[in-house]
CSV table of C-alpha atoms in Angstrom, one decimal:
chain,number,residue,atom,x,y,z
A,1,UNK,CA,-1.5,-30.8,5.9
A,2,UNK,CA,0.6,-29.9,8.8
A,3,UNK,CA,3.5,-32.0,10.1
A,4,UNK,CA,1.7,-32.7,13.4
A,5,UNK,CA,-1.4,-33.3,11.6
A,6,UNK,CA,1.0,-35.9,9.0
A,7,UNK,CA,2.5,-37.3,11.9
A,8,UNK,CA,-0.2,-38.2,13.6
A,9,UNK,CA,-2.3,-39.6,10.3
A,10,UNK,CA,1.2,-42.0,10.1
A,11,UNK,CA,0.7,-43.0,14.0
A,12,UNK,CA,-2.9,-43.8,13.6
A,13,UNK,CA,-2.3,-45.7,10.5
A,14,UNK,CA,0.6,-47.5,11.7
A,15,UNK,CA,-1.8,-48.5,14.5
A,16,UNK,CA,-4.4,-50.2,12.1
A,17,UNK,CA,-1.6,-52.1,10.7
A,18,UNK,CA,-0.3,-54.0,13.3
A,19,UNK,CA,-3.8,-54.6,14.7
A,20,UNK,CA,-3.9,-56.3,11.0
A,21,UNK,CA,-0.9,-57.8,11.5
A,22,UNK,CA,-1.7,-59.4,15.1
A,23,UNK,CA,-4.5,-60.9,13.7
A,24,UNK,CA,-3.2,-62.6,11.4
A,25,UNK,CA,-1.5,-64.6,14.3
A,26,UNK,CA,-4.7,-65.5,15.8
A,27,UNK,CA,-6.6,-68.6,14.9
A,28,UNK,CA,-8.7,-68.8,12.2
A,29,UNK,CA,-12.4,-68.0,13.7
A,30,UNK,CA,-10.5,-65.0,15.6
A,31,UNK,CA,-9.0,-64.0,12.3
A,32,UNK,CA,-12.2,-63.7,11.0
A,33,UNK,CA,-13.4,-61.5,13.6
A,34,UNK,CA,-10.6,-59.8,13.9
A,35,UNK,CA,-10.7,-59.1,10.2
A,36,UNK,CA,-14.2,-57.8,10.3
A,37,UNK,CA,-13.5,-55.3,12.8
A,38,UNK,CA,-10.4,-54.2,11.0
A,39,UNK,CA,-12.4,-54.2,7.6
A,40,UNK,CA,-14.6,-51.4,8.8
A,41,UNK,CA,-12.2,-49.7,11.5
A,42,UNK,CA,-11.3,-46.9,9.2
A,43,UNK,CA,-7.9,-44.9,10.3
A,44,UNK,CA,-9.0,-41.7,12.5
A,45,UNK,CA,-7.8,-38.5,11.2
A,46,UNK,CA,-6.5,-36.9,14.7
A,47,UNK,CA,-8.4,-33.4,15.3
A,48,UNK,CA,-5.6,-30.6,14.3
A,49,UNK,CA,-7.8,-28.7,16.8
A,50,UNK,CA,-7.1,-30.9,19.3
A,51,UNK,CA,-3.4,-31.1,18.6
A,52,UNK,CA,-3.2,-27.2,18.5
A,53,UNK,CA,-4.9,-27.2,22.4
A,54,UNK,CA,-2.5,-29.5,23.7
A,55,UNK,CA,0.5,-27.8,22.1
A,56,UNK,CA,-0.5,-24.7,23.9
A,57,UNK,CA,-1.2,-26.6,26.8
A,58,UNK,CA,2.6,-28.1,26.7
A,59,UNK,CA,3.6,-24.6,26.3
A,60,UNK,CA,2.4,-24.9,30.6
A,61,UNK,CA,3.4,-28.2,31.2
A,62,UNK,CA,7.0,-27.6,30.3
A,63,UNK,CA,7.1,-24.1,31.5
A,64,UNK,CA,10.0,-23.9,34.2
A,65,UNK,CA,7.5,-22.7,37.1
A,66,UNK,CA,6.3,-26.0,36.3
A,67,UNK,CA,9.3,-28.7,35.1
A,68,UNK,CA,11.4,-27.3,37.9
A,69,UNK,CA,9.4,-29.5,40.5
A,70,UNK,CA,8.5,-32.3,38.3
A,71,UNK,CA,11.8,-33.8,38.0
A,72,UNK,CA,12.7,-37.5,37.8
A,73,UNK,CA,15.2,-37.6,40.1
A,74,UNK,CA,15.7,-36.7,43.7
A,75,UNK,CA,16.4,-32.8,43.5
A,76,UNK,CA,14.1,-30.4,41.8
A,77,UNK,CA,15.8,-27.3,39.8
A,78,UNK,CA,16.2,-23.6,39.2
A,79,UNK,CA,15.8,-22.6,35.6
A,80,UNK,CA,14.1,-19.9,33.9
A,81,UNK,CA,15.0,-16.7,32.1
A,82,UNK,CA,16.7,-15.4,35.8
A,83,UNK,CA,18.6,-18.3,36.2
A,84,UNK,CA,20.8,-18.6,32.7
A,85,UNK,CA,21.4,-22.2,32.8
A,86,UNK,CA,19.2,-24.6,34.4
A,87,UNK,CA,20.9,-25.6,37.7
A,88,UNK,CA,20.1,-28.4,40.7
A,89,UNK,CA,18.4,-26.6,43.3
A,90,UNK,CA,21.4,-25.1,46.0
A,91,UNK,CA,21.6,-26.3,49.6
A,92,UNK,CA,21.9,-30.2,48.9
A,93,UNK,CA,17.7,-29.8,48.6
A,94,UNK,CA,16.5,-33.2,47.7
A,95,UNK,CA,13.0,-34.8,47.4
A,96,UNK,CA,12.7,-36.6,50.7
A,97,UNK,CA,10.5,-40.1,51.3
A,98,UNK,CA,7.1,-38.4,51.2
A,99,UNK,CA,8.2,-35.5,48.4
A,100,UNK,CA,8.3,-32.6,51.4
A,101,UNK,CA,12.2,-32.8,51.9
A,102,UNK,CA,14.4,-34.0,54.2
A,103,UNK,CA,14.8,-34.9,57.7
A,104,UNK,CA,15.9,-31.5,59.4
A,105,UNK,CA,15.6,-29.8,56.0
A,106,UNK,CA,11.8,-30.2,54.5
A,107,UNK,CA,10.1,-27.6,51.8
A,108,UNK,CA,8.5,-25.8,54.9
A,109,UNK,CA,12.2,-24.6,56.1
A,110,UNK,CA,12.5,-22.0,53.7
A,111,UNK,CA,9.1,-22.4,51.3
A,112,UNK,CA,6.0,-20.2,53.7
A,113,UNK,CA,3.0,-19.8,53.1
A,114,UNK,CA,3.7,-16.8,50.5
A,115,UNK,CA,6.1,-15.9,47.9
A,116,UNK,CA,8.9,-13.7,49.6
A,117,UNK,CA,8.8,-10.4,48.0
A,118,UNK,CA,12.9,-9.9,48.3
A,119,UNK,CA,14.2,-10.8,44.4
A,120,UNK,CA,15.5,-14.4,44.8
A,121,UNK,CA,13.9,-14.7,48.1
A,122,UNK,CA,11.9,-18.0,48.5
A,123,UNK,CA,8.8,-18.6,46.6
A,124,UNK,CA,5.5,-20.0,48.5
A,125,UNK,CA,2.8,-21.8,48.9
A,126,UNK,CA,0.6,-23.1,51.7
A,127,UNK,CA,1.9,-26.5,50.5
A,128,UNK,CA,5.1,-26.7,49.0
A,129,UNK,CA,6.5,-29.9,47.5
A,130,UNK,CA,8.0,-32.2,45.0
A,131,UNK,CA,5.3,-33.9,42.1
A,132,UNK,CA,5.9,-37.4,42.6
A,133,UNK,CA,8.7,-39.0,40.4
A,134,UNK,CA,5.6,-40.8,38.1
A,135,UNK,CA,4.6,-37.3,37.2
A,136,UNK,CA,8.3,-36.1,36.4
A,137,UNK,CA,8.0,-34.0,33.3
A,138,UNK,CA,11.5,-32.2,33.2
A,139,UNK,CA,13.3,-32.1,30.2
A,140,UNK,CA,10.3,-34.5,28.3
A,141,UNK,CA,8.8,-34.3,25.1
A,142,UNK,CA,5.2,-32.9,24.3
A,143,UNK,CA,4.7,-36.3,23.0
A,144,UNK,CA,6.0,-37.9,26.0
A,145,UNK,CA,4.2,-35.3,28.9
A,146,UNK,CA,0.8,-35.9,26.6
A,147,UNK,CA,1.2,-39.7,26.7
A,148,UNK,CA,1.4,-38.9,30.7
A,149,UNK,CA,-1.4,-36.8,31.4
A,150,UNK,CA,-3.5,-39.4,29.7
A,151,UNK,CA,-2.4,-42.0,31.6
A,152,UNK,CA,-3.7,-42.7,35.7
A,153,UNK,CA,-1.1,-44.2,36.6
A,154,UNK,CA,0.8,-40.9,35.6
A,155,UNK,CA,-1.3,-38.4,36.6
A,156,UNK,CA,-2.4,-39.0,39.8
A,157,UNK,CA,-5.4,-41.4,39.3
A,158,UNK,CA,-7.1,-38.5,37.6
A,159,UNK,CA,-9.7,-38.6,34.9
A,160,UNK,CA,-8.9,-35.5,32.0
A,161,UNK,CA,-12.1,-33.5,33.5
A,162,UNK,CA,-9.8,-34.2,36.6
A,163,UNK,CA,-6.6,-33.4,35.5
A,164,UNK,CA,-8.5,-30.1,33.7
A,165,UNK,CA,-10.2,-28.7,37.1
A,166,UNK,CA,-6.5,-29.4,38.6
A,167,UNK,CA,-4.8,-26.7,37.2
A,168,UNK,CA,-7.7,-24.5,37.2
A,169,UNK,CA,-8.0,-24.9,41.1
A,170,UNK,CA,-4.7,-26.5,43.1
A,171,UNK,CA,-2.7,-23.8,45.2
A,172,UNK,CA,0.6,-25.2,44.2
A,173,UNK,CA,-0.5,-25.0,40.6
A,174,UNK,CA,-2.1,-21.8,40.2
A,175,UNK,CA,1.4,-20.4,42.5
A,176,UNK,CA,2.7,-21.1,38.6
A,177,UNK,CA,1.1,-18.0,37.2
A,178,UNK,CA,2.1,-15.9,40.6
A,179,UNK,CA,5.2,-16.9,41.4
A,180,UNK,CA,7.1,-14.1,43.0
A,181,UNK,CA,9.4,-11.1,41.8
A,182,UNK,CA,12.4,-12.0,39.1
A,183,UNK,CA,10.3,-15.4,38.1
A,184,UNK,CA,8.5,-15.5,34.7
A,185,UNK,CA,4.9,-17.0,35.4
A,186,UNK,CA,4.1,-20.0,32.9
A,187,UNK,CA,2.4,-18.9,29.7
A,188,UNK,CA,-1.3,-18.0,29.8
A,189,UNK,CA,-3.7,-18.1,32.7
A,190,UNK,CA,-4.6,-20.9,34.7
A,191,UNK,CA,-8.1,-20.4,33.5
A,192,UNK,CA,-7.0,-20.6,29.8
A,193,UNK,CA,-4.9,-23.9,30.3
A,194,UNK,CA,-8.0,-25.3,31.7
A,195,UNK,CA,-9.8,-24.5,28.7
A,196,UNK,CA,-7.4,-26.1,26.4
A,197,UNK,CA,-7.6,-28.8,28.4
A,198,UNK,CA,-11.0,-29.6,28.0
A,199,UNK,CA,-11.2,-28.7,24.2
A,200,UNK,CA,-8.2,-31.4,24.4
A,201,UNK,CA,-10.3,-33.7,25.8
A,202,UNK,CA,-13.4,-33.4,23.6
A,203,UNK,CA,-11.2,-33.5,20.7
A,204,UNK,CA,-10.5,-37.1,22.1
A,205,UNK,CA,-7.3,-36.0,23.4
A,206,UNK,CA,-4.7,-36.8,20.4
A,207,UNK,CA,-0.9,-36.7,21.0
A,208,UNK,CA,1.8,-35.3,18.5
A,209,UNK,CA,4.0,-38.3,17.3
A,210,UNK,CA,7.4,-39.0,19.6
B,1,UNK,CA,-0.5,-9.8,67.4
B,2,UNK,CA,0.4,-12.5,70.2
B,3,UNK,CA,3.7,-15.0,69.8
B,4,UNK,CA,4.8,-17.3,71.7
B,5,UNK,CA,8.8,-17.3,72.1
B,6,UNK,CA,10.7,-20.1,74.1
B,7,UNK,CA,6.9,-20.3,76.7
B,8,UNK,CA,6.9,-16.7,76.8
B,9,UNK,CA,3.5,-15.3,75.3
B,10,UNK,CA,4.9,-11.7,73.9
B,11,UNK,CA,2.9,-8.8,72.4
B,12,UNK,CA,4.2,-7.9,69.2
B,13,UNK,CA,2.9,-4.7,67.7
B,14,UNK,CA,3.7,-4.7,64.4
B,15,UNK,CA,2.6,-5.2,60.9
B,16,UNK,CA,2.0,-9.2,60.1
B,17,UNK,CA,4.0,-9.1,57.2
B,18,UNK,CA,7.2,-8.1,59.2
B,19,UNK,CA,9.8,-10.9,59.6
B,20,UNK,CA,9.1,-12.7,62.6
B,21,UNK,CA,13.6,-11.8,62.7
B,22,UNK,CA,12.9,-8.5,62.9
B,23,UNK,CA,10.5,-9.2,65.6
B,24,UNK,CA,12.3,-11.1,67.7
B,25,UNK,CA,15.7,-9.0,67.3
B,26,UNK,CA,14.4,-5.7,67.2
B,27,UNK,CA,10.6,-5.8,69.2
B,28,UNK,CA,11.5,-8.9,71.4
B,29,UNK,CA,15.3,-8.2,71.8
B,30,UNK,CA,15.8,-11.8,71.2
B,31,UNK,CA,19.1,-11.6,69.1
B,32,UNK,CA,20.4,-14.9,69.1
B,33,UNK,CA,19.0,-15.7,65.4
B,34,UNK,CA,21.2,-13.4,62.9
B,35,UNK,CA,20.5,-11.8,60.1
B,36,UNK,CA,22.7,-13.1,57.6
B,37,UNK,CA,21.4,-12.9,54.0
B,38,UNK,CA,17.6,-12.1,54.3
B,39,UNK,CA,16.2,-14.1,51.4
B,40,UNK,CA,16.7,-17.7,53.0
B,41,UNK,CA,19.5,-19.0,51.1
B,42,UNK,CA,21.9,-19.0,54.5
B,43,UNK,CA,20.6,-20.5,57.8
B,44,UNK,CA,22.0,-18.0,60.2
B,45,UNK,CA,18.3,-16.9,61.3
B,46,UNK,CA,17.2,-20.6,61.9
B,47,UNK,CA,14.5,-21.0,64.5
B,48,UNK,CA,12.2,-23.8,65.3
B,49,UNK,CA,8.5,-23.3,65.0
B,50,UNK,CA,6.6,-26.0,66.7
B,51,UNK,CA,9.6,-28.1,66.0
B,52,UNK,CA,10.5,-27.5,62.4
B,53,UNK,CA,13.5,-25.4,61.5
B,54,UNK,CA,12.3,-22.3,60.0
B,55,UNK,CA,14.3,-19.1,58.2
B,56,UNK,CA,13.3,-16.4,60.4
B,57,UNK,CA,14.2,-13.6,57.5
B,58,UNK,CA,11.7,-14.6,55.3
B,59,UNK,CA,9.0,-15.7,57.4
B,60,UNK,CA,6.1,-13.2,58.0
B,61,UNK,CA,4.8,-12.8,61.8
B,62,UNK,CA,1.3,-13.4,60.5
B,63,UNK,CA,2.5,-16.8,58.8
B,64,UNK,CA,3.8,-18.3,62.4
B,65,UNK,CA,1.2,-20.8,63.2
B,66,UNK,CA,2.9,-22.5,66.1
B,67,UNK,CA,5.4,-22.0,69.3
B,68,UNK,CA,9.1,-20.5,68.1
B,69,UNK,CA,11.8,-21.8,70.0
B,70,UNK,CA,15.4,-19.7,69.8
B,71,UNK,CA,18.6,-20.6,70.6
B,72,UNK,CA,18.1,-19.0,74.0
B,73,UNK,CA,15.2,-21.2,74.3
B,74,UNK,CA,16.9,-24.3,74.6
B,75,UNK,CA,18.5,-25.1,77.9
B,76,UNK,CA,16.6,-26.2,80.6
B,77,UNK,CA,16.9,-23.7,83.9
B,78,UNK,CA,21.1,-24.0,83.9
B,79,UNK,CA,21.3,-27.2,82.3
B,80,UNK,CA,22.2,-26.8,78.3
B,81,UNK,CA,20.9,-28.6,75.6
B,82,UNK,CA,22.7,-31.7,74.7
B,83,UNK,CA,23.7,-30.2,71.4
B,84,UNK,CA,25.2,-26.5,73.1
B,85,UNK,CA,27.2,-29.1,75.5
B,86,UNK,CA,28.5,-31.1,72.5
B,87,UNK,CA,28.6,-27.6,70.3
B,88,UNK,CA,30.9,-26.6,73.5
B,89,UNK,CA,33.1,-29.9,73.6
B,90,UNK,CA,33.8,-29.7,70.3
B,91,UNK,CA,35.1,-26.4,70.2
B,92,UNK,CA,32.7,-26.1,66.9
B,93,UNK,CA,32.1,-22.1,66.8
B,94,UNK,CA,35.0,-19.7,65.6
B,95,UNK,CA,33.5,-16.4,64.7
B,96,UNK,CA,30.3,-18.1,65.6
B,97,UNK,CA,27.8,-15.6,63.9
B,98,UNK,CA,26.0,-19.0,62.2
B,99,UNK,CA,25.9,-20.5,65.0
B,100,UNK,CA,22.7,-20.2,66.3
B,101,UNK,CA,21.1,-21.3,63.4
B,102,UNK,CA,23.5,-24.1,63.1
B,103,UNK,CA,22.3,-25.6,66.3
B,104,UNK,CA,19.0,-24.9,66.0
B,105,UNK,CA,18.7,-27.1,62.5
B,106,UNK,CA,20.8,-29.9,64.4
B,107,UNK,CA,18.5,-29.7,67.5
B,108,UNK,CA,15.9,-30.4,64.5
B,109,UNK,CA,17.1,-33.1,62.9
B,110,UNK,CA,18.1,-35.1,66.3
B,111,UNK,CA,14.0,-34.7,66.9
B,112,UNK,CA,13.9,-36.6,63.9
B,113,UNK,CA,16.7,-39.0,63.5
B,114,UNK,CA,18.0,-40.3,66.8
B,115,UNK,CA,21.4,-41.4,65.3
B,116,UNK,CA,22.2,-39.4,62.0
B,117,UNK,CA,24.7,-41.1,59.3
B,118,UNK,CA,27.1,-38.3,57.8
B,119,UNK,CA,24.2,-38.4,54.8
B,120,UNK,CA,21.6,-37.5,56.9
B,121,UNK,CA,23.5,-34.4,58.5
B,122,UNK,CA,24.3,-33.2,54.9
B,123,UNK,CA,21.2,-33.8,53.8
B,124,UNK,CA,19.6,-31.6,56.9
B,125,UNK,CA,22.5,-29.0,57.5
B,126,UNK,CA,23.7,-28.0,53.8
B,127,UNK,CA,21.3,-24.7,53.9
B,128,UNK,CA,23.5,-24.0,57.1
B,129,UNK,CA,26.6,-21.6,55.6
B,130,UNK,CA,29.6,-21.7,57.8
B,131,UNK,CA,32.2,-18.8,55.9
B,132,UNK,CA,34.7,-19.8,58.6
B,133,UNK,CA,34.6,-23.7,57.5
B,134,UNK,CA,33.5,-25.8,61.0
B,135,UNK,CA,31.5,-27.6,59.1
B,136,UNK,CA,34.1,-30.7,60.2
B,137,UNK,CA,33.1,-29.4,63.8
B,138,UNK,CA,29.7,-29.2,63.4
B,139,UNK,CA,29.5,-33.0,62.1
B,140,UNK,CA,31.0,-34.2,65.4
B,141,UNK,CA,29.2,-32.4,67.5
B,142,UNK,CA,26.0,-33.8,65.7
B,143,UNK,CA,27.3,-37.3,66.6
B,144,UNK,CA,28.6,-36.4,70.2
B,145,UNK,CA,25.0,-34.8,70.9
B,146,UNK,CA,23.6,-38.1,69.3
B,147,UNK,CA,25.4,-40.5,71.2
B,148,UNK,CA,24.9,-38.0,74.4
B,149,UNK,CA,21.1,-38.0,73.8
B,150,UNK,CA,21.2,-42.0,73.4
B,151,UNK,CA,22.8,-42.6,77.2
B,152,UNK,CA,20.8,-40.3,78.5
């Protein structure tokens, strides 16, 4: 058994025991119920092939064409093999009310339509912007970004078919696997991520342990 | 391929991924935005397009969806922009090769905020190099054009 696979066996059981153990706090007709339901609720075995397509999928997720502008705080990053060590993004760029920039300083200033073709010129998009600070990703765990993607509130409001068809067809996304001269595109294809994504999903979407 | 440069329509015959800085130094002999760095990481070839500040080195003709305003495009008949009169009182330039560009983000973000904070003019002018330091200058001039602008 793999570790994931272990870990994830543990979380699931863990899970049926405190169910047990809340209902013990319940009255007794609930406690019967409860019981019942717990009785014949057997502990799910998480689907290794569904752990092994979101792994791959994290492999995207925390990619640097994709981290860099899912950041928690205000200012998104350079990082990535050209870049030795990750670093706030230069000219006091910051995310700006709407996630567009600043006042007299927004994305569009130096971000076009189009990736420059100079090395270290600007990259581009015909929308360029910050993800919004629920969707921050940078410097999270697989555990933590899966959690995420599962949850609306964290995702946009989008269902996993959503989040799948997404990455297969958003500008700003797919400028992840093109994204100029002297930047490593994230792993894969955006076709391929979408596939994991929905062979994540019909393996009922399982999450590695924290 | 048709621009329009401070309400001039010009006919610029070139390929649509040139620069629109190329264009306008070398086709439209507008040379008031500088070439500083080429890769938009400096300012000095800051224009406006339909209002928003714009690095003229990295920006392809074909991608200009809107009127570009220069530094030359500013002043109205022989009256100057509030800004070049407060860029003037303050005696902000000294080689004054960012200059341009300079002005032209300030003239930006006075569009947008009638009376910036010393934040809001770092927030909007750090992608504006100075190598000669007037960046002390340039904050009061910013202010004088704002308070200028608000007794107009």
């Amino acid at each position: 058994m793999t570790r994931s696979l272990a870990g994830a066996l543990l979380a699931n059981i863990t899970g049926a025991a405190l169910l047990l153990s809340a209902a013990f706090a319940q009255t007794s007709e609930e406690q019967t119920d409860t019981n019942d339901e717990a009785a014949t609720a057997a502990p799910t075995i998480p689907s290794q092939a569904g752990l092994d397509a979101w792994e791959a999928a994290y492999k995207v997720f925390s990619h640097p064409r994709c981290v860099n502008c899912h950041t928690a705080d205000e200012y998104p990053r350079w990082s990535g093999p050209s870049y030795g060590e990750a670093r706030v993004h230069g000219m006091n760029v910051q995310r700006g009310p709407a996630g567009f920039g600043m006042a007299g300083m927004q994305c569009i200033t130096c971000h076009g339509n189009e990736n420059s073709a100079k090395l270290h010129g600007p990259p581009g998009n015909d929308v360029w912007h910050l993800a919004p600070v629920e969707m921050a990703w940078w410097e999270k765990s697989s555990a933590e970004i899966c959690e995420q993607i599962k949850d609306p509130e964290r995702n946009g409001g989008r269902t996993l078919e959503e989040v799948a068809t997404h990455i297969r067809d958003d500008g700003l996304v797919l400028w992840g696997w093109d994204p100029g001269p002297g930047r490593e595109p994230a792993p894969g294809s955006a076709q391929e991520t979408y596939a994991l994504i929905v062979k994540w999903a019909a393996e009922g979407a399982p999450c590695p342990l924290p | 391929m048709q621009l329009t440069v401070n309400g001039n329509s010009l006919d610029i015959d070139a390929e649509p991924d040139m620069p629109l800085l190329w264009a306008l130094r070398d086709i439209a002999n507008i040379r008031g935005p500088k070439f500083g760095c080429g890769i938009a990481m400096c300012g000095a070839c800051t224009v406006l397009v339909n209002g928003q500040p714009r690095r003229s080195c990295s920006l392809p003709i074909g991608d200009v969806d809107g009127e570009v305003t220069t530094v030359e495009g500013l002043a109205d008949g022989d009256t100057l922009h509030a800004v070049q009169q407060a860029w003037i009182a303050e005696q902000v330039p000294q080689c004054g090769y960012c200059q341009s560009g300079q002005i032209m983000s300030a003239v930006a973000l006075l569009e947008e905020v009638d009376n910036p904070s010393d934040e809001d003019i770092d927030n909007a002018m750090a992608g504006n190099l100075c190598r000669c330091g007037t960046y002390t200058q340039i904050r009061a001039a910013i202010k004088r054009a704002a308070g200028s602008k608000a007794g107009a």
